[in-house]
Short mmCIF file of N, CA and C in Angstrom, two decimals:
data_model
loop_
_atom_site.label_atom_id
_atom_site.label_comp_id
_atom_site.label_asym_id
_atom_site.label_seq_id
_atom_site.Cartn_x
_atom_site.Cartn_y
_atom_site.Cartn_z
N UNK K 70 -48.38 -59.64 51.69
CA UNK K 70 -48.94 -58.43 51.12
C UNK K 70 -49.23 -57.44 52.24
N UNK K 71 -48.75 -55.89 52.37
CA UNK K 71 -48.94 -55.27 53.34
C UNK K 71 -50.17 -54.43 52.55
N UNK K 72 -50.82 -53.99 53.77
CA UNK K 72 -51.76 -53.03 53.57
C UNK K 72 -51.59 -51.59 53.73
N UNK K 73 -51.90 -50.51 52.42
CA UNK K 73 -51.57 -49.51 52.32
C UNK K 73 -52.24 -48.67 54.12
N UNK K 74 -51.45 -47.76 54.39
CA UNK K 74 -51.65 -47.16 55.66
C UNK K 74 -52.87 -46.43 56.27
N UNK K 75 -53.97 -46.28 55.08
CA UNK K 75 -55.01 -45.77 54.73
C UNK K 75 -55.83 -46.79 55.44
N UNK K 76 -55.81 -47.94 54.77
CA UNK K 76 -56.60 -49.58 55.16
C UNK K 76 -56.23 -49.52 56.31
N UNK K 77 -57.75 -49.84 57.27
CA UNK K 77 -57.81 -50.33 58.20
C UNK K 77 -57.60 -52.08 58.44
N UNK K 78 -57.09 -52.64 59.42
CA UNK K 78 -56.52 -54.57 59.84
C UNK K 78 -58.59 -54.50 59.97
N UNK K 79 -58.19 -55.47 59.83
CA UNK K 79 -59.95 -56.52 59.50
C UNK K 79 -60.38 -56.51 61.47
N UNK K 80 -61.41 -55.98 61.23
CA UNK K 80 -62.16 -55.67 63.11
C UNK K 80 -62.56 -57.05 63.37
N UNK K 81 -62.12 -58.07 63.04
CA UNK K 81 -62.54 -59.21 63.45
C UNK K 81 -61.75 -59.39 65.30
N UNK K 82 -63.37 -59.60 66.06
CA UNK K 82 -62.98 -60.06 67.08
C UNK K 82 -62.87 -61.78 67.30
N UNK K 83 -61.82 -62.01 68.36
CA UNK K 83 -61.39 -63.20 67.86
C UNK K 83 -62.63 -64.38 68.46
N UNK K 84 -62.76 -65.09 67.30
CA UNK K 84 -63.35 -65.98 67.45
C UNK K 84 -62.94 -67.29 67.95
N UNK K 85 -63.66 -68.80 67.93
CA UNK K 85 -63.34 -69.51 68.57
C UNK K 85 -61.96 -70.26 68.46
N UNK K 86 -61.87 -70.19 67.00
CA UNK K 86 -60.35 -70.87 66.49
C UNK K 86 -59.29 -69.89 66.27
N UNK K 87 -59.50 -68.26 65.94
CA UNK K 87 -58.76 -67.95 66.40
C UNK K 87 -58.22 -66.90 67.45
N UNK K 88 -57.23 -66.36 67.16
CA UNK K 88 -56.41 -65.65 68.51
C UNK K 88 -56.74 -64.03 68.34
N UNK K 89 -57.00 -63.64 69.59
CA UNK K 89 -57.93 -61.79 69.61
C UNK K 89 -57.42 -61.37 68.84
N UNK K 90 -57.88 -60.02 68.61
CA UNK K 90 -57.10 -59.03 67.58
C UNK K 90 -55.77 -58.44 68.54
N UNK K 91 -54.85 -58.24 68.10
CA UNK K 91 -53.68 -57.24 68.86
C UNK K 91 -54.31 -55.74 69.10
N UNK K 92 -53.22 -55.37 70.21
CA UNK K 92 -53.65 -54.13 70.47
C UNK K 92 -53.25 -53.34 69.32
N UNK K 93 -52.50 -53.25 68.16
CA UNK K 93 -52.43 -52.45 66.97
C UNK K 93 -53.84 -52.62 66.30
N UNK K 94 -54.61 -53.92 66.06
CA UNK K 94 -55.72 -54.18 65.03
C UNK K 94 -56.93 -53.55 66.09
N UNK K 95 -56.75 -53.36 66.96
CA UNK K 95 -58.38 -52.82 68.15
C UNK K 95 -57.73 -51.24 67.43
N UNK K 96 -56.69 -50.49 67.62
CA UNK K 96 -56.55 -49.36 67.28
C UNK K 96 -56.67 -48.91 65.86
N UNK K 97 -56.51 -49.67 64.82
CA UNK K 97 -56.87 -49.53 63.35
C UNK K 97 -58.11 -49.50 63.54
N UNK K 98 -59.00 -50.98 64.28
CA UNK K 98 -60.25 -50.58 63.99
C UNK K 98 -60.80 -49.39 64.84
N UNK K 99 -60.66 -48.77 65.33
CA UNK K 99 -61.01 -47.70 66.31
C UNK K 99 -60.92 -46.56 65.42
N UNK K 100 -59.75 -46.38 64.35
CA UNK K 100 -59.55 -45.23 64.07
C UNK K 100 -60.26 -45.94 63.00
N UNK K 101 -60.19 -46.54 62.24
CA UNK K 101 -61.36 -46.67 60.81
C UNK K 101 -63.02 -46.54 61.14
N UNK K 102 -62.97 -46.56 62.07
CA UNK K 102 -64.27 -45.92 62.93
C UNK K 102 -64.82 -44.44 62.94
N UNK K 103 -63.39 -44.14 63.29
CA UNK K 103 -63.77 -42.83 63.79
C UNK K 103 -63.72 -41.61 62.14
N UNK K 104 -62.82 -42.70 61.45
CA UNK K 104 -62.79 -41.74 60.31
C UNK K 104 -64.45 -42.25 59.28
N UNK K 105 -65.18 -43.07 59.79
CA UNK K 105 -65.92 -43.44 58.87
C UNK K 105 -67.49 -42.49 59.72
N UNK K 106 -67.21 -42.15 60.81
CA UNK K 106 -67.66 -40.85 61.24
C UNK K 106 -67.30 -39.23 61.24
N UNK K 107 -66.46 -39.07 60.93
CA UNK K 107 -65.54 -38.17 60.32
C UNK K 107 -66.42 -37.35 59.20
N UNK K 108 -66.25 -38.92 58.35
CA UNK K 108 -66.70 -38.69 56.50
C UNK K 108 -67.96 -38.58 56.28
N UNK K 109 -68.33 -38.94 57.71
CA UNK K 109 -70.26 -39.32 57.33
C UNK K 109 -70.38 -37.69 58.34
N UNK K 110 -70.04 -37.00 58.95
CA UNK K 110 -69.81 -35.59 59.44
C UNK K 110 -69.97 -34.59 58.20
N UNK K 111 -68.80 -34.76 57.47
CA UNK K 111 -68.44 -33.68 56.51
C UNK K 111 -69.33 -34.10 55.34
N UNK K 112 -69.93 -35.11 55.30
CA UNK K 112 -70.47 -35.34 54.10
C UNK K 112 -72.67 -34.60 54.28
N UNK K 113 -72.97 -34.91 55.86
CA UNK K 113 -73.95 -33.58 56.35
C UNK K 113 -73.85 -32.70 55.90
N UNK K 114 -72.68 -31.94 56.36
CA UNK K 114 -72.62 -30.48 55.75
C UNK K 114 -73.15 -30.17 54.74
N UNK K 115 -73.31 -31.15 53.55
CA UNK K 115 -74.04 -30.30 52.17
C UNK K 115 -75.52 -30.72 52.23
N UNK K 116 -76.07 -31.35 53.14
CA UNK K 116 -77.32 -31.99 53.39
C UNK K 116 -78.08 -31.17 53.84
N UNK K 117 -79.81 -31.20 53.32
CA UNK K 117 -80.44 -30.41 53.78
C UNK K 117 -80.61 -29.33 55.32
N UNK K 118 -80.82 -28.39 54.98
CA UNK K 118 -80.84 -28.16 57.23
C UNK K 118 -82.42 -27.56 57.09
N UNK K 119 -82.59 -27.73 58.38
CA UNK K 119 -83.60 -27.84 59.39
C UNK K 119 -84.22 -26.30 59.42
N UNK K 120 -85.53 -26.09 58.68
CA UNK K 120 -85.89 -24.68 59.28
C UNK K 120 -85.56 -24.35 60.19
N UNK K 121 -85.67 -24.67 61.28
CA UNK K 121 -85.43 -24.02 62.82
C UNK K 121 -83.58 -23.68 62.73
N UNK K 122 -82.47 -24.43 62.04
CA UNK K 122 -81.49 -23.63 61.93
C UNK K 122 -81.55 -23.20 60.53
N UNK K 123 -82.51 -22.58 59.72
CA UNK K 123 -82.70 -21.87 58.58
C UNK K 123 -82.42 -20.76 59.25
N UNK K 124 -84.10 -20.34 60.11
CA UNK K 124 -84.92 -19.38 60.85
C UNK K 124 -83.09 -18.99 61.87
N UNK K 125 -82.43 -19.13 62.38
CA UNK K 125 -81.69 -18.98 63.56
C UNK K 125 -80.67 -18.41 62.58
N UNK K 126 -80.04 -18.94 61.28
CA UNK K 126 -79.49 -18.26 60.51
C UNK K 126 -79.66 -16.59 59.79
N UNK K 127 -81.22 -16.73 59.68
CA UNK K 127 -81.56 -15.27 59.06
C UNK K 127 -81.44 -14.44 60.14
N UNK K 128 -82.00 -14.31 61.19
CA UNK K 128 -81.95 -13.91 62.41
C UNK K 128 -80.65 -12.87 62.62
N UNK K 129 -79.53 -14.07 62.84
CA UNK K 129 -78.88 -14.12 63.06
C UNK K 129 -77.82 -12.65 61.94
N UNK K 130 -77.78 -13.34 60.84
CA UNK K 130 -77.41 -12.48 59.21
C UNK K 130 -78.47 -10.96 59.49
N UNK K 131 -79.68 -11.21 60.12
CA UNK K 131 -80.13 -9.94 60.04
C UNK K 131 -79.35 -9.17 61.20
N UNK K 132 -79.07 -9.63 62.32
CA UNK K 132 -78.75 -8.76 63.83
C UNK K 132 -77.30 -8.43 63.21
N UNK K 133 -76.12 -9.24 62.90
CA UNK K 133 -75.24 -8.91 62.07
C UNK K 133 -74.93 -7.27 61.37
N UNK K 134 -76.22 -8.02 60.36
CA UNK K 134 -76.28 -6.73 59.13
C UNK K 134 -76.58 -5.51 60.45
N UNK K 135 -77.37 -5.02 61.46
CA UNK K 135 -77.81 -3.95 62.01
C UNK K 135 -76.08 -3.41 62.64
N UNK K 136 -75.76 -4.54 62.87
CA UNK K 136 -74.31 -4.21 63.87
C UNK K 136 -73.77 -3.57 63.04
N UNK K 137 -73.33 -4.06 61.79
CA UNK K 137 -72.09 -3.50 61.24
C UNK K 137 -72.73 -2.45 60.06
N UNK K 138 -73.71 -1.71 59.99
CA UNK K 138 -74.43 -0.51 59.67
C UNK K 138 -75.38 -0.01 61.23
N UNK K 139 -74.72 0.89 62.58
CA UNK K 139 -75.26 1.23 63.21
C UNK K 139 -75.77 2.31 62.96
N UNK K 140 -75.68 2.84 62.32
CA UNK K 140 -76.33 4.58 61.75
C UNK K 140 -77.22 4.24 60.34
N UNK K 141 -77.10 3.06 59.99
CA UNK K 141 -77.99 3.25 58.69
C UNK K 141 -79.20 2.69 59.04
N UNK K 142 -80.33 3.43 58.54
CA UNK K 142 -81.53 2.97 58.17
C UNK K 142 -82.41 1.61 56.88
N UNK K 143 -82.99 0.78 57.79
CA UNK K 143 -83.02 0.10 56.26
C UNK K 143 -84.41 0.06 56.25
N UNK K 144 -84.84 -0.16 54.99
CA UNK K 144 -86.35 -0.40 54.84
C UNK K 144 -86.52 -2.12 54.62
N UNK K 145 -87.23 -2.58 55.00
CA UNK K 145 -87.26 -4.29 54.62
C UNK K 145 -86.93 -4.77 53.13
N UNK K 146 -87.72 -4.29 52.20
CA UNK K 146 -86.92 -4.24 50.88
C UNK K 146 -85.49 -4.42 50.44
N UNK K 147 -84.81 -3.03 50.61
CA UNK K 147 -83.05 -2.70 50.90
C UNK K 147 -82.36 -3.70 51.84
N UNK K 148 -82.95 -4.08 53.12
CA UNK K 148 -82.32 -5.26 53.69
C UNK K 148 -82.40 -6.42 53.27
N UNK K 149 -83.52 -7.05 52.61
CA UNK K 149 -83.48 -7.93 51.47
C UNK K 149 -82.63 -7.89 50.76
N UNK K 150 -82.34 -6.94 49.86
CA UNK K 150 -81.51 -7.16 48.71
C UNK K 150 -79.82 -6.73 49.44
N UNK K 151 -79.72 -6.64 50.36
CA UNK K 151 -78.59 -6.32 51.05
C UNK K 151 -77.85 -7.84 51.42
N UNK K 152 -78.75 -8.33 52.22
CA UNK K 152 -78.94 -9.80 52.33
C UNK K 152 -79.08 -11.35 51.26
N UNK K 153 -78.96 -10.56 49.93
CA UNK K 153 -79.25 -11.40 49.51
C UNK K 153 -80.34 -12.27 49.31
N UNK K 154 -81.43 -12.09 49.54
CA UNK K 154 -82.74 -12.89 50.53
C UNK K 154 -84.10 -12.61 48.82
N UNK K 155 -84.89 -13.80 48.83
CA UNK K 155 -85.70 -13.28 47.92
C UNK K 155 -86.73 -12.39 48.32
N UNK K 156 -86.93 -11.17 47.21
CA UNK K 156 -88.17 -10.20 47.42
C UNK K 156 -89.68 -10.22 47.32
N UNK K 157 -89.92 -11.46 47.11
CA UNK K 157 -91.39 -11.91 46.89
C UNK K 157 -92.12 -11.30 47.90
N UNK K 158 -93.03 -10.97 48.03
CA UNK K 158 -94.07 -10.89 49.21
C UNK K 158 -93.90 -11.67 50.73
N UNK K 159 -94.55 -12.99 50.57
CA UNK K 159 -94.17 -13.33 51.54
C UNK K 159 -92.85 -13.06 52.14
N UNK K 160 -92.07 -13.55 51.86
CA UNK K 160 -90.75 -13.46 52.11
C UNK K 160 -90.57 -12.03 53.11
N UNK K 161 -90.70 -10.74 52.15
CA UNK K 161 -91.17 -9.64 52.84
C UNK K 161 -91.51 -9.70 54.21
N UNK K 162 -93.14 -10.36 54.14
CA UNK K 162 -93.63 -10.08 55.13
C UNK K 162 -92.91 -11.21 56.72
N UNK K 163 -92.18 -11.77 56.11
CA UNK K 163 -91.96 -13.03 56.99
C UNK K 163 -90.88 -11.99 57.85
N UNK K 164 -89.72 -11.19 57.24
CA UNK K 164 -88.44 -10.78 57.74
C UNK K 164 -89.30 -9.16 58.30
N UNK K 165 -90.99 -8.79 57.76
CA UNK K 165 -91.43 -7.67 58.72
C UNK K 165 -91.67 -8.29 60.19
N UNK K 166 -91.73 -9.35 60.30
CA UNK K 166 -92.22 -10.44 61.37
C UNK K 166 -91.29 -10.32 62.39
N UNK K 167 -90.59 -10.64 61.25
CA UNK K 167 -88.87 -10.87 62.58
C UNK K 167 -88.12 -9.23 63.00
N UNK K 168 -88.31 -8.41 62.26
CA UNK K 168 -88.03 -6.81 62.29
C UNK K 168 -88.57 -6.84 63.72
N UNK K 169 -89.82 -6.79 63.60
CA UNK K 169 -91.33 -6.56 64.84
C UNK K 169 -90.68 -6.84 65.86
N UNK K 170 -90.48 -8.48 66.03
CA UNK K 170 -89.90 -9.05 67.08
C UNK K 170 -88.41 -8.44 67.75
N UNK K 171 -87.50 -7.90 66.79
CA UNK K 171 -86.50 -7.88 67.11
C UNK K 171 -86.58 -6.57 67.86
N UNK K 172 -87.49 -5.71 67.28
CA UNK K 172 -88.04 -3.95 67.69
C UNK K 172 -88.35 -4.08 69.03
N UNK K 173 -89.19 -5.10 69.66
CA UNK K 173 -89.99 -5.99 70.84
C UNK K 173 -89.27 -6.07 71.93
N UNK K 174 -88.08 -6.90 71.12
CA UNK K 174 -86.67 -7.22 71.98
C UNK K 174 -85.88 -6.06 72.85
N UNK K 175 -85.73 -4.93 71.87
CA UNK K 175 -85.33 -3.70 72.12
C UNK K 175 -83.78 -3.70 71.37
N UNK K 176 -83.43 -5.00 70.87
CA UNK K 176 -82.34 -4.64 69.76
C UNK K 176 -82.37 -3.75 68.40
N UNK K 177 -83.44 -3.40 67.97
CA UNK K 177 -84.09 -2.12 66.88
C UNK K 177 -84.79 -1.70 67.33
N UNK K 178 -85.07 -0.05 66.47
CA UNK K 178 -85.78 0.74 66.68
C UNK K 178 -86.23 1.00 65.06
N UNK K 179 -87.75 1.80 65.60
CA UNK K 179 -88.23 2.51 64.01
C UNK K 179 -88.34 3.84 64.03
N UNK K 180 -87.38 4.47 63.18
CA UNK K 180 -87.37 5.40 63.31
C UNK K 180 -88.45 5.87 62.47
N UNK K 181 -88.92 5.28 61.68
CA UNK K 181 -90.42 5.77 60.85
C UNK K 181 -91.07 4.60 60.54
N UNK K 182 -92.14 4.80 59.57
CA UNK K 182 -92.96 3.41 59.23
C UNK K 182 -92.50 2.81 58.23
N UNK K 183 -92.21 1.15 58.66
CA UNK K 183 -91.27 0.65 57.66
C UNK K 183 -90.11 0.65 57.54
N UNK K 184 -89.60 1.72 58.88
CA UNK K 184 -88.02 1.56 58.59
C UNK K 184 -87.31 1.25 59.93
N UNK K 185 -85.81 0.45 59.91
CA UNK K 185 -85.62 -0.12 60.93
C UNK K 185 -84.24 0.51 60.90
N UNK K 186 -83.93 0.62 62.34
CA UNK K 186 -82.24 1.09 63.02
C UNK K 186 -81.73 0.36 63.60
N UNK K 187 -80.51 -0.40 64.52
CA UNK K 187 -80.05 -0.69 65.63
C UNK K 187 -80.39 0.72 66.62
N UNK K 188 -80.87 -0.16 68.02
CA UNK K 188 -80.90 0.56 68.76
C UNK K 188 -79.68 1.36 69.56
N UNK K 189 -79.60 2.86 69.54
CA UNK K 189 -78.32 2.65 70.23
C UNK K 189 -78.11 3.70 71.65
#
């Protein structure tokens, strides 16, 4: 009976009665390895993430959004809903937080109260 090409040869290292694995069965098991890290890789991807790459994402989606509107003005609100992002309060005040900081940085400017530019 052959084994479909998919199936990895059995990782048995050789024991006392019998004879090692061949260098084909060390390389099946190597690659049934590597694909069983592979799958456990791509299968993360839909798995929770980590505030800290939440936080590095918005950031990020916000400096974005300033780049590719350099002449427009946004108010935190309008960049919310630009973004996609919920409008609750907090929320609000969390992305006035990061505005502040980014103003700090010297990557924005305010051109009035409440409202943010790329600096240019």
């Amino acid at each position: 009976m052959t084994r479909p090409p998919h199936e990895p040869a059995t990782c048995a290292r050789g024991s006392s009665g019998s004879p090692p694995p061949s260098p084909r069965q060390k390389l099946d098991c190597e690659l049934a390895a590597t694909r069983k890290v592979i799958n456990g890789l791509a299968l993360c991807d839909h798995g929770p993430v980590s505030a800290e790459t939440t936080t590095a994402t918005v950031y990020q989606r916000i400096v974005t959004t300033f780049n590719e509107h350099p002449e427009k003005v946004f108010r935190v609100r309008d960049l919310h809903e630009h973004l996609v992002l919920p409008t609750d309060e907090p929320s609000i005040n969390v992305t006035r937080s990061r505005l502040g900081r980014l103003v700090r940085q010297g990557l924005l400017e305010q051109p009035g109260c409440g409202r943010y530019q790329k600096r240019t």
